[in-house]
Amino acid sequence: MELLDEIVEIVRECGEIILQADRNENVVTAKEGHANFVTVYDKKVQDILERRLKELLPESRFVGEESNRKDAVGEGDVFIVDPIDGTTNFIKDYHASAISVGMLRDGVPFLGVIYNPYLDEMYTALAGEGAFCNQKKICVSDKPLEKGIVLFGTSPYYEELSHRSFDKAYEYFGKSMDLRRSGSAALDLCAIAAGRAELFFELRLQPWDYAAGALIVKEAGGRVVTEDGEEPVYDRPCSIFATNAVAEP
Ligand code: IPD
Ligand code: CA
Ligand code: CA
């Protein structure tokens, strides 16, 4: 089986774990930052992904949100994984969370898989080969900002960014049809890639929030940059502005 297909199967199995989660057993622990929590399922899914991806590519390294050990991003294959993107939604049973598996090869985005188990939508991309949802090719929209929807993240764990985030959101509210805030950056990026929205921004995200999604957007014909118009980095947090390449950030 091809590498991408194998990863898709592993991720799909993890999606089943999220769907079958016993909400009573949902042990929630606070992490550093404002309203930042982790559940036993974040850890469980990450452990499975780490073990299975290692079996698949023994030489690869692994960076996951829920581990203290963060392998360096450099040469070779490095997985950058968010076991549950949208943990607050998961805790609230809001049905808008995803598993995100990105892979860099020699420091460059090479593969992205994002799975929304609630809608059974599997987004995939390989560098240079386009982006897909459930194996159907996807493409960003061709609408300008004024005919578009803007998605944004509030950088909830960094209170110092709140005012600037909401100022920006207010600015885009005036320039677009409307705003949405889903609670999952990975799913927001997939929405841009699938042509369901025109612009997504968040002032600080961690590499596991966007490693897979940035590639999926680019392979769907979109543009992903930081607030300064630079390429996103994968060894530290950065801002993310993703568009359909028509809407101006
Ligand atoms: C969060 C979600 C959210 C975004 C936060 C992320 P988590 O990830 O993607 O939409 O606004 O900045 O940290 O904590 O649910 O994995
Ligand atoms: Ca996340
Ligand atoms: Ca997470």
Tab-separated table of C-alpha atoms and ligand atoms in Angstrom:
chain	number	residue	atom	x	y	z
A	1	MET	CA	0.000	0.000	0.000
A	2	GLU	CA	1.150	3.552	-0.651
A	3	LEU	CA	2.386	5.608	2.308
A	4	LEU	CA	-0.534	8.057	2.087
A	5	ASP	CA	-3.120	5.254	2.036
A	6	GLU	CA	-1.540	3.620	5.064
A	7	ILE	CA	-1.606	6.884	7.000
A	8	VAL	CA	-5.223	7.479	5.975
A	9	GLU	CA	-6.175	4.075	7.413
A	10	ILE	CA	-4.414	4.779	10.722
A	11	VAL	CA	-6.041	8.201	10.980
A	12	ARG	CA	-9.469	6.764	10.193
A	13	GLU	CA	-9.092	4.264	13.049
A	14	CYS	CA	-8.226	7.145	15.376
A	15	GLY	CA	-11.366	8.937	14.204
A	16	GLU	CA	-13.379	5.960	15.403
A	17	ILE	CA	-11.836	6.369	18.860
A	18	ILE	CA	-13.007	9.992	18.934
A	19	LEU	CA	-16.521	9.022	17.838
A	20	GLN	CA	-16.732	6.190	20.400
A	21	ALA	CA	-15.276	8.255	23.271
A	22	ASP	CA	-16.944	7.536	26.580
A	23	ARG	CA	-17.810	11.026	27.715
A	24	ASN	CA	-17.956	9.967	31.384
A	25	GLU	CA	-14.428	8.687	31.142
A	26	ASN	CA	-13.475	12.022	29.618
A	27	VAL	CA	-10.789	12.996	32.117
A	28	VAL	CA	-9.915	16.603	31.468
A	29	THR	CA	-6.670	18.158	32.728
A	30	ALA	CA	-5.718	21.836	32.561
A	31	LYS	CA	-2.606	22.869	30.634
A	32	GLU	CA	-0.638	26.107	30.613
A	33	GLY	CA	-2.483	29.162	29.240
A	34	HIS	CA	-6.051	30.440	29.261
A	35	ALA	CA	-8.760	27.707	28.957
A	36	ASN	CA	-6.255	25.140	27.654
A	37	PHE	CA	-7.221	21.542	28.415
A	38	VAL	CA	-6.238	18.027	27.435
A	39	THR	CA	-8.309	14.831	27.682
A	40	VAL	CA	-7.343	11.190	27.953
A	41	TYR	CA	-8.370	10.884	24.295
A	42	ASP	CA	-5.837	13.467	23.072
A	43	LYS	CA	-3.149	11.337	24.712
A	44	LYS	CA	-4.597	8.024	23.585
A	45	VAL	CA	-4.886	9.083	19.934
A	46	GLN	CA	-1.411	10.600	19.966
A	47	ASP	CA	0.122	7.416	21.416
A	48	ILE	CA	-1.491	5.313	18.702
A	49	LEU	CA	-0.358	7.698	15.955
A	50	GLU	CA	3.189	7.836	17.282
A	51	ARG	CA	3.479	4.047	17.491
A	52	ARG	CA	1.836	3.275	14.148
A	53	LEU	CA	3.641	5.999	12.178
A	54	LYS	CA	6.945	4.795	13.606
A	55	GLU	CA	6.139	1.240	12.477
A	56	LEU	CA	5.377	2.604	9.030
A	57	LEU	CA	8.519	4.748	8.732
A	58	PRO	CA	11.038	3.584	11.366
A	59	GLU	CA	13.524	6.334	10.497
A	60	SER	CA	10.985	9.118	10.946
A	61	ARG	CA	10.811	11.524	13.850
A	62	PHE	CA	7.674	12.680	15.626
A	63	VAL	CA	6.430	15.980	16.987
A	64	GLY	CA	3.066	15.758	18.731
A	65	GLU	CA	1.165	18.370	20.700
A	66	GLU	CA	0.806	16.183	23.782
A	67	SER	CA	4.399	15.052	24.239
A	68	ASN	CA	7.080	16.910	26.121
A	69	ARG	CA	9.711	15.576	23.775
A	70	LYS	CA	9.679	17.610	20.554
A	71	ASP	CA	11.973	16.122	17.931
A	72	ALA	CA	13.902	18.685	15.914
A	73	VAL	CA	12.506	19.595	12.518
A	74	GLY	CA	15.380	19.200	10.068
A	75	GLU	CA	16.583	16.580	7.668
A	76	GLY	CA	14.630	13.422	6.947
A	77	ASP	CA	10.964	12.675	7.591
A	78	VAL	CA	9.274	14.372	10.538
A	79	PHE	CA	5.631	13.888	11.436
A	80	ILE	CA	3.943	16.910	13.029
A	81	VAL	CA	0.744	15.733	14.649
A	82	ASP	CA	-2.252	17.154	16.453
A	83	PRO	CA	-4.187	14.146	17.784
A	84	ILE	CA	-7.326	16.224	18.374
A	85	ASP	CA	-7.481	19.705	16.899
A	86	GLY	CA	-10.513	21.309	18.506
A	87	THR	CA	-10.147	19.894	22.005
A	88	THR	CA	-12.558	22.418	23.512
A	89	ASN	CA	-15.163	21.356	20.938
A	90	PHE	CA	-14.434	17.725	21.815
A	91	ILE	CA	-14.899	18.389	25.533
A	92	LYS	CA	-18.205	20.136	24.771
A	93	ASP	CA	-19.284	17.402	22.304
A	94	TYR	CA	-19.649	20.181	19.703
A	95	HIS	CA	-18.759	17.866	16.773
A	96	ALA	CA	-16.090	20.041	15.147
A	97	SER	CA	-12.714	18.428	15.803
A	98	ALA	CA	-10.158	16.721	13.611
A	99	ILE	CA	-7.027	14.612	13.586
A	100	SER	CA	-4.166	16.353	11.813
A	101	VAL	CA	-1.054	14.568	10.534
A	102	GLY	CA	1.514	16.584	8.619
A	103	MET	CA	4.867	15.325	7.414
A	104	LEU	CA	7.922	17.343	6.420
A	105	ARG	CA	10.619	15.820	4.272
A	106	ASP	CA	13.976	17.578	4.697
A	107	GLY	CA	12.187	20.518	6.299
A	108	VAL	CA	9.644	20.965	3.484
A	109	PRO	CA	5.902	20.054	3.751
A	110	PHE	CA	5.470	16.746	1.939
A	111	LEU	CA	2.205	15.179	3.137
A	112	GLY	CA	-0.947	16.288	4.941
A	113	VAL	CA	-3.913	14.299	6.247
A	114	ILE	CA	-6.798	15.853	8.199
A	115	TYR	CA	-9.818	13.797	9.198
A	116	ASN	CA	-13.135	15.118	10.473
A	117	PRO	CA	-14.751	11.961	11.877
A	118	TYR	CA	-18.098	13.656	12.502
A	119	LEU	CA	-18.629	14.354	8.781
A	120	ASP	CA	-16.434	11.455	7.657
A	121	GLU	CA	-14.340	13.871	5.592
A	122	MET	CA	-10.762	12.785	4.903
A	123	TYR	CA	-8.600	15.579	3.458
A	124	THR	CA	-5.289	14.594	1.900
A	125	ALA	CA	-2.446	16.211	0.017
A	126	LEU	CA	0.971	15.248	-1.253
A	127	ALA	CA	3.375	17.984	-2.385
A	128	GLY	CA	2.865	18.661	-6.084
A	129	GLU	CA	-0.073	16.278	-6.445
A	130	GLY	CA	-3.118	18.370	-5.518
A	131	ALA	CA	-5.527	18.206	-2.588
A	132	PHE	CA	-8.449	15.844	-2.090
A	133	CYS	CA	-11.455	15.316	0.142
A	134	ASN	CA	-12.609	11.704	0.242
A	135	GLN	CA	-10.475	11.167	-2.875
A	136	LYS	CA	-12.223	13.926	-4.865
A	137	LYS	CA	-9.984	16.767	-6.007
A	138	ILE	CA	-10.679	20.033	-4.201
A	139	CYS	CA	-9.963	23.584	-5.201
A	140	VAL	CA	-10.103	26.979	-3.467
A	141	SER	CA	-12.895	29.389	-4.410
A	142	ASP	CA	-12.482	32.198	-6.940
A	143	LYS	CA	-14.478	34.762	-4.928
A	144	PRO	CA	-13.030	38.064	-3.714
A	145	LEU	CA	-13.134	38.979	-0.039
A	146	GLU	CA	-16.308	41.071	-0.350
A	147	LYS	CA	-18.144	37.986	-1.616
A	148	GLY	CA	-16.401	35.760	0.880
A	149	ILE	CA	-16.597	34.272	4.336
A	150	VAL	CA	-13.728	34.914	6.736
A	151	LEU	CA	-12.754	32.273	9.300
A	152	PHE	CA	-10.656	33.145	12.274
A	153	GLY	CA	-9.116	31.689	15.373
A	154	THR	CA	-8.925	33.636	18.602
A	155	SER	CA	-5.506	32.308	19.755
A	156	PRO	CA	-7.385	31.381	22.935
A	157	TYR	CA	-4.335	30.319	24.948
A	158	TYR	CA	-2.598	33.710	24.534
A	159	GLU	CA	-4.743	36.381	26.155
A	160	GLU	CA	-2.295	39.077	25.134
A	161	LEU	CA	-3.408	38.583	21.506
A	162	SER	CA	-7.165	38.871	22.097
A	163	HIS	CA	-7.586	42.566	21.367
A	164	ARG	CA	-5.583	42.445	18.191
A	165	SER	CA	-7.402	39.269	17.047
A	166	PHE	CA	-10.812	40.839	17.532
A	167	ASP	CA	-9.721	44.152	15.960
A	168	LYS	CA	-8.648	42.220	12.881
A	169	ALA	CA	-11.851	40.199	12.902
A	170	TYR	CA	-13.836	43.446	13.060
A	171	GLU	CA	-11.862	44.829	10.131
A	172	TYR	CA	-12.578	41.712	8.039
A	173	PHE	CA	-16.220	41.766	9.130
A	174	GLY	CA	-16.522	45.101	7.321
A	175	LYS	CA	-14.763	43.809	4.195
A	176	SER	CA	-16.481	40.429	3.769
A	177	MET	CA	-19.950	38.867	3.874
A	178	ASP	CA	-19.519	37.475	7.393
A	179	LEU	CA	-17.224	35.750	9.878
A	180	ARG	CA	-17.113	32.229	11.371
A	181	ARG	CA	-15.119	30.757	14.299
A	182	SER	CA	-15.142	26.945	14.230
A	183	GLY	CA	-12.769	26.036	17.067
A	184	SER	CA	-10.471	23.945	14.854
A	185	ALA	CA	-7.730	25.609	12.823
A	186	ALA	CA	-7.162	22.374	10.895
A	187	LEU	CA	-10.796	22.290	9.776
A	188	ASP	CA	-10.698	26.014	8.950
A	189	LEU	CA	-7.770	25.378	6.618
A	190	CYS	CA	-9.671	22.490	5.010
A	191	ALA	CA	-12.651	24.825	4.488
A	192	ILE	CA	-10.414	27.262	2.597
A	193	ALA	CA	-8.994	24.386	0.532
A	194	ALA	CA	-12.471	23.080	-0.299
A	195	GLY	CA	-13.667	26.512	-1.460
A	196	ARG	CA	-16.165	26.894	1.396
A	197	ALA	CA	-14.560	30.090	2.719
A	198	GLU	CA	-12.128	32.664	1.349
A	199	LEU	CA	-9.784	33.694	4.161
A	200	PHE	CA	-8.616	32.253	7.466
A	201	PHE	CA	-6.386	33.964	9.978
A	202	GLU	CA	-5.060	33.349	13.455
A	203	LEU	CA	-2.341	35.410	15.110
A	204	ARG	CA	-0.538	32.539	16.820
A	205	LEU	CA	-0.735	28.853	15.998
A	206	GLN	CA	1.557	25.946	16.755
A	207	PRO	CA	3.081	23.917	13.882
A	208	TRP	CA	0.797	20.928	14.611
A	209	ASP	CA	-2.245	23.174	14.048
A	210	TYR	CA	-1.228	23.978	10.445
A	211	ALA	CA	1.474	21.525	9.249
A	212	ALA	CA	-1.052	19.382	7.370
A	213	GLY	CA	-3.581	22.140	6.619
A	214	ALA	CA	-1.117	24.583	5.046
A	215	LEU	CA	-0.072	21.960	2.490
A	216	ILE	CA	-3.705	21.033	1.788
A	217	VAL	CA	-4.549	24.714	1.118
A	218	LYS	CA	-1.530	25.215	-1.136
A	219	GLU	CA	-2.221	22.042	-3.078
A	220	ALA	CA	-5.821	23.233	-3.566
A	221	GLY	CA	-4.482	26.409	-5.180
A	222	GLY	CA	-4.523	28.692	-2.130
A	223	ARG	CA	-1.888	30.799	-0.427
A	224	VAL	CA	-0.581	30.453	3.123
A	225	VAL	CA	1.674	33.080	4.676
A	226	THR	CA	2.357	34.678	8.039
A	227	GLU	CA	1.088	38.146	8.944
A	228	ASP	CA	4.314	39.572	7.466
A	229	GLY	CA	3.783	37.733	4.211
A	230	GLU	CA	6.533	35.192	4.974
A	231	GLU	CA	6.433	31.411	4.533
A	232	PRO	CA	5.137	29.651	7.689
A	233	VAL	CA	7.818	28.058	9.866
A	234	TYR	CA	7.545	24.580	11.374
A	235	ASP	CA	9.913	24.676	14.353
A	236	ARG	CA	8.051	27.334	16.382
A	237	PRO	CA	4.652	29.075	16.511
A	238	CYS	CA	3.689	31.682	13.930
A	239	SER	CA	0.685	33.593	12.610
A	240	ILE	CA	-1.209	32.070	9.704
A	241	PHE	CA	-3.128	33.840	6.936
A	242	ALA	CA	-4.577	31.398	4.412
A	243	THR	CA	-6.550	32.589	1.403
A	244	ASN	CA	-7.949	31.392	-1.878
A	245	ALA	CA	-5.191	33.523	-3.494
A	246	VAL	CA	-7.851	36.020	-4.669
A	247	ALA	CA	-8.902	37.504	-1.312
A	248	GLU	CA	-6.221	39.904	-0.064
A	249	PRO	CA	-5.227	39.501	3.612
B	1	IPD	C1	-6.781	24.945	18.842
B	1	IPD	C2	-7.780	25.045	17.732
B	1	IPD	C3	-8.427	26.410	17.732
B	1	IPD	C4	-7.404	27.512	17.625
B	1	IPD	C5	-6.344	27.367	18.687
B	1	IPD	C6	-5.719	25.977	18.630
B	1	IPD	P1	-6.445	22.581	20.078
B	1	IPD	O1	-6.163	23.664	18.877
B	1	IPD	O2	-7.176	24.829	16.490
B	1	IPD	O3	-9.316	26.579	16.653
B	1	IPD	O4	-8.044	28.750	17.761
B	1	IPD	O5	-5.364	28.365	18.485
B	1	IPD	O6	-4.740	25.872	19.622
B	1	IPD	O7	-5.876	23.140	21.335
B	1	IPD	O8	-7.896	22.374	20.146
B	1	IPD	O9	-5.677	21.402	19.576
B	2	CA	CA	-4.544	22.291	17.708
B	3	CA	CA	-4.845	19.421	20.044
